[in-house]
Amino acid sequence: MQASPPPLLPRPVRRLGAWCAVLLLVAGVVWVGVRLCAEFRTAVTPVLLALLGTALLGPFHRTLVRARLPRSLAAGLTCVAVLAVVGGAVYIVVAALVETGDQILASLKSAAKSVADHFGAAGTSLDDLASNGRDLLSRFGGTAASNVISGVSVVGQAVAMGVLALLLVFFFLRDSDKAADTLRSLAPGGTADTVEAMARRAFQAVEGFMRGTTLIALIDAVCITAGLLVLRVPGAVGLGALVFVGAYIPYLGAFLSGTISVLVALADRGFAIALWALGVVLAVQVLEGHVLQPAIQSRTVQMHPAVVMLAITAGASVAGILGMLLAVPLTAAAFGIVQELRDGRGGQQPPESTGGGESGENGGGGPEAPEPGA
């Protein structure tokens, strides 16, 4: 019997080639998925925003359901509460910005003038920049007008997507008890338990991220606003609102909002007050990094800061500011799926409590994490 010829390549090289082929296939699928989401962003964005809103509002909805309210009524009351809270917050923020917006802009202009006086070159004064801006406006006035029209259409599109996202939140909350059965019916044969377990872990990670980030953002905004009020920095409430919104973009949002606060203090109150404002911002950031993050988000998926920064950069390159907002929760969901696969519990049912209560491991309802016992 003639012996088979030896393989052309050694075994380690063949294994490396197989892994490279798998990685290329996965990268290709991810790239196609990202391009499809970008192409259909008007439909995909409301779904993603609705999932984030459902993750944040799930505990309140489950509380109403446990109070024996019908699921539809509980979902409707949750959406009404969201409209009331968000509408009130927007009114307060807009009123604060309108009242102190001129002061903030004047302070920022003064800070820019100081920086230009110290470091700027000839022809970079504010008057020169204004005259150059007028020349550009006269040359490209038609383009500016078309940009204004396109901006109005973008605002209308954003309002429509917001309304659609709110409606989807209602349906996701109302039908969250049916999500597990729907997933199991769509999963290929023999993979229903794995798909359900991964979906539960992914939604649990997003739910923990949204609740933890919102609480941390509120604490940061209150602390920085209090510090700026004590220092008598103009527009303290508006700057605090900016801190709250920026907290949903980890690291980068805190840096930008803190920088603006310090610049406003520098321009309006002088160098000494600016140092105190910088101390307040740094103290709040240290409190967040060493106390709030470990205490509040210790039970969620933990991600290295380098991974967070890469996710934000990738999200910004794909979808701008919206991509920056969505990048971290989506990455948290991906980490939750990977963690579920690594733990090897995909084929086991997560523990459930009796009597309609929710277990600590599961974290409760949502489109991918239906309420136990429902």
mmCIF file with all atom_site columns, C-alpha atoms in Angstrom, residues 285-357:
data_model
loop_
_atom_site.group_PDB
_atom_site.id
_atom_site.type_symbol
_atom_site.label_atom_id
_atom_site.label_alt_id
_atom_site.label_comp_id
_atom_site.label_asym_id
_atom_site.label_entity_id
_atom_site.label_seq_id
_atom_site.pdbx_PDB_ins_code
_atom_site.Cartn_x
_atom_site.Cartn_y
_atom_site.Cartn_z
_atom_site.occupancy
_atom_site.B_iso_or_equiv
_atom_site.pdbx_formal_charge
_atom_site.auth_seq_id
_atom_site.auth_comp_id
_atom_site.auth_asym_id
_atom_site.auth_atom_id
_atom_site.pdbx_PDB_model_num
ATOM 1  C CA . GLN A 1 285 ? -14.431 62.820 37.478 1.00 0.00 ? 285 GLN A CA 1
ATOM 2  C CA . VAL A 1 286 ? -12.323 61.160 40.192 1.00 0.00 ? 286 VAL A CA 1
ATOM 3  C CA . LEU A 1 287 ? -15.519 60.475 42.168 1.00 0.00 ? 287 LEU A CA 1
ATOM 4  C CA . GLU A 1 288 ? -17.078 58.931 39.082 1.00 0.00 ? 288 GLU A CA 1
ATOM 5  C CA . GLY A 1 289 ? -14.074 56.786 38.177 1.00 0.00 ? 289 GLY A CA 1
ATOM 6  C CA . HIS A 1 290 ? -13.220 55.486 41.648 1.00 0.00 ? 290 HIS A CA 1
ATOM 7  C CA . VAL A 1 291 ? -16.586 55.407 43.450 1.00 0.00 ? 291 VAL A CA 1
ATOM 8  C CA . LEU A 1 292 ? -19.608 55.687 41.176 1.00 0.00 ? 292 LEU A CA 1
ATOM 9  C CA . GLN A 1 293 ? -18.478 53.444 38.320 1.00 0.00 ? 293 GLN A CA 1
ATOM 10 C CA . PRO A 1 294 ? -17.403 50.518 40.558 1.00 0.00 ? 294 PRO A CA 1
ATOM 11 C CA . ALA A 1 295 ? -20.427 50.836 42.853 1.00 0.00 ? 295 ALA A CA 1
ATOM 12 C CA . ILE A 1 296 ? -23.168 51.387 40.253 1.00 0.00 ? 296 ILE A CA 1
ATOM 13 C CA . GLN A 1 297 ? -21.935 49.422 37.248 1.00 0.00 ? 297 GLN A CA 1
ATOM 14 C CA . SER A 1 298 ? -20.102 46.632 39.054 1.00 0.00 ? 298 SER A CA 1
ATOM 15 C CA . ARG A 1 299 ? -22.723 44.065 37.954 1.00 0.00 ? 299 ARG A CA 1
ATOM 16 C CA . THR A 1 300 ? -22.715 45.026 34.287 1.00 0.00 ? 300 THR A CA 1
ATOM 17 C CA . VAL A 1 301 ? -20.258 44.181 31.528 1.00 0.00 ? 301 VAL A CA 1
ATOM 18 C CA . GLN A 1 302 ? -16.941 45.850 32.299 1.00 0.00 ? 302 GLN A CA 1
ATOM 19 C CA . MET A 1 303 ? -15.000 47.181 29.314 1.00 0.00 ? 303 MET A CA 1
ATOM 20 C CA . HIS A 1 304 ? -11.465 48.482 29.172 1.00 0.00 ? 304 HIS A CA 1
ATOM 21 C CA . PRO A 1 305 ? -11.214 52.245 28.480 1.00 0.00 ? 305 PRO A CA 1
ATOM 22 C CA . ALA A 1 306 ? -9.249  51.521 25.290 1.00 0.00 ? 306 ALA A CA 1
ATOM 23 C CA . VAL A 1 307 ? -12.136 49.384 24.001 1.00 0.00 ? 307 VAL A CA 1
ATOM 24 C CA . VAL A 1 308 ? -14.602 52.166 24.829 1.00 0.00 ? 308 VAL A CA 1
ATOM 25 C CA . MET A 1 309 ? -12.537 54.773 22.989 1.00 0.00 ? 309 MET A CA 1
ATOM 26 C CA . LEU A 1 310 ? -12.182 52.520 19.929 1.00 0.00 ? 310 LEU A CA 1
ATOM 27 C CA . ALA A 1 311 ? -15.943 51.872 19.954 1.00 0.00 ? 311 ALA A CA 1
ATOM 28 C CA . ILE A 1 312 ? -16.697 55.609 20.128 1.00 0.00 ? 312 ILE A CA 1
ATOM 29 C CA . THR A 1 313 ? -14.278 56.317 17.278 1.00 0.00 ? 313 THR A CA 1
ATOM 30 C CA . ALA A 1 314 ? -15.811 53.585 15.122 1.00 0.00 ? 314 ALA A CA 1
ATOM 31 C CA . GLY A 1 315 ? -19.329 54.778 15.895 1.00 0.00 ? 315 GLY A CA 1
ATOM 32 C CA . ALA A 1 316 ? -18.423 58.372 15.000 1.00 0.00 ? 316 ALA A CA 1
ATOM 33 C CA . SER A 1 317 ? -16.928 57.266 11.678 1.00 0.00 ? 317 SER A CA 1
ATOM 34 C CA . VAL A 1 318 ? -20.101 55.330 10.800 1.00 0.00 ? 318 VAL A CA 1
ATOM 35 C CA . ALA A 1 319 ? -22.930 57.548 12.077 1.00 0.00 ? 319 ALA A CA 1
ATOM 36 C CA . GLY A 1 320 ? -21.480 60.727 13.589 1.00 0.00 ? 320 GLY A CA 1
ATOM 37 C CA . ILE A 1 321 ? -22.834 61.863 16.951 1.00 0.00 ? 321 ILE A CA 1
ATOM 38 C CA . LEU A 1 322 ? -25.593 59.259 16.905 1.00 0.00 ? 322 LEU A CA 1
ATOM 39 C CA . GLY A 1 323 ? -22.986 56.560 16.336 1.00 0.00 ? 323 GLY A CA 1
ATOM 40 C CA . MET A 1 324 ? -21.008 57.835 19.317 1.00 0.00 ? 324 MET A CA 1
ATOM 41 C CA . LEU A 1 325 ? -24.110 57.555 21.503 1.00 0.00 ? 325 LEU A CA 1
ATOM 42 C CA . LEU A 1 326 ? -24.981 54.045 20.312 1.00 0.00 ? 326 LEU A CA 1
ATOM 43 C CA . ALA A 1 327 ? -21.457 52.613 20.085 1.00 0.00 ? 327 ALA A CA 1
ATOM 44 C CA . VAL A 1 328 ? -20.883 51.860 23.770 1.00 0.00 ? 328 VAL A CA 1
ATOM 45 C CA . PRO A 1 329 ? -24.239 50.144 24.557 1.00 0.00 ? 329 PRO A CA 1
ATOM 46 C CA . LEU A 1 330 ? -23.944 48.058 21.390 1.00 0.00 ? 330 LEU A CA 1
ATOM 47 C CA . THR A 1 331 ? -20.400 47.102 22.380 1.00 0.00 ? 331 THR A CA 1
ATOM 48 C CA . ALA A 1 332 ? -21.673 46.195 25.845 1.00 0.00 ? 332 ALA A CA 1
ATOM 49 C CA . ALA A 1 333 ? -24.266 43.928 24.231 1.00 0.00 ? 333 ALA A CA 1
ATOM 50 C CA . ALA A 1 334 ? -21.560 42.271 22.112 1.00 0.00 ? 334 ALA A CA 1
ATOM 51 C CA . PHE A 1 335 ? -19.424 41.733 25.217 1.00 0.00 ? 335 PHE A CA 1
ATOM 52 C CA . GLY A 1 336 ? -22.426 40.189 26.957 1.00 0.00 ? 336 GLY A CA 1
ATOM 53 C CA . ILE A 1 337 ? -22.905 37.711 24.104 1.00 0.00 ? 337 ILE A CA 1
ATOM 54 C CA . VAL A 1 338 ? -19.211 36.815 24.107 1.00 0.00 ? 338 VAL A CA 1
ATOM 55 C CA . GLN A 1 339 ? -19.290 36.356 27.870 1.00 0.00 ? 339 GLN A CA 1
ATOM 56 C CA . GLU A 1 340 ? -22.311 34.073 27.593 1.00 0.00 ? 340 GLU A CA 1
ATOM 57 C CA . LEU A 1 341 ? -20.577 31.928 24.976 1.00 0.00 ? 341 LEU A CA 1
ATOM 58 C CA . ARG A 1 342 ? -17.394 31.816 27.029 1.00 0.00 ? 342 ARG A CA 1
ATOM 59 C CA . ASP A 1 343 ? -19.236 30.751 30.159 1.00 0.00 ? 343 ASP A CA 1
ATOM 60 C CA . GLY A 1 344 ? -20.659 27.795 28.245 1.00 0.00 ? 344 GLY A CA 1
ATOM 61 C CA . ARG A 1 345 ? -24.156 28.238 29.627 1.00 0.00 ? 345 ARG A CA 1
ATOM 62 C CA . GLY A 1 346 ? -25.872 28.747 26.324 1.00 0.00 ? 346 GLY A CA 1
ATOM 63 C CA . GLY A 1 347 ? -27.805 25.517 26.559 1.00 0.00 ? 347 GLY A CA 1
ATOM 64 C CA . GLN A 1 348 ? -29.052 26.088 30.078 1.00 0.00 ? 348 GLN A CA 1
ATOM 65 C CA . GLN A 1 349 ? -32.039 28.056 31.152 1.00 0.00 ? 349 GLN A CA 1
ATOM 66 C CA . PRO A 1 350 ? -31.167 31.067 33.343 1.00 0.00 ? 350 PRO A CA 1
ATOM 67 C CA . PRO A 1 351 ? -32.488 30.789 36.898 1.00 0.00 ? 351 PRO A CA 1
ATOM 68 C CA . GLU A 1 352 ? -35.985 32.084 37.412 1.00 0.00 ? 352 GLU A CA 1
ATOM 69 C CA . SER A 1 353 ? -37.766 32.980 40.588 1.00 0.00 ? 353 SER A CA 1
ATOM 70 C CA . THR A 1 354 ? -41.240 31.738 41.391 1.00 0.00 ? 354 THR A CA 1
ATOM 71 C CA . GLY A 1 355 ? -44.340 33.800 41.885 1.00 0.00 ? 355 GLY A CA 1
ATOM 72 C CA . GLY A 1 356 ? -43.735 36.240 39.013 1.00 0.00 ? 356 GLY A CA 1
ATOM 73 C CA . GLY A 1 357 ? -40.669 37.909 40.601 1.00 0.00 ? 357 GLY A CA 1
#
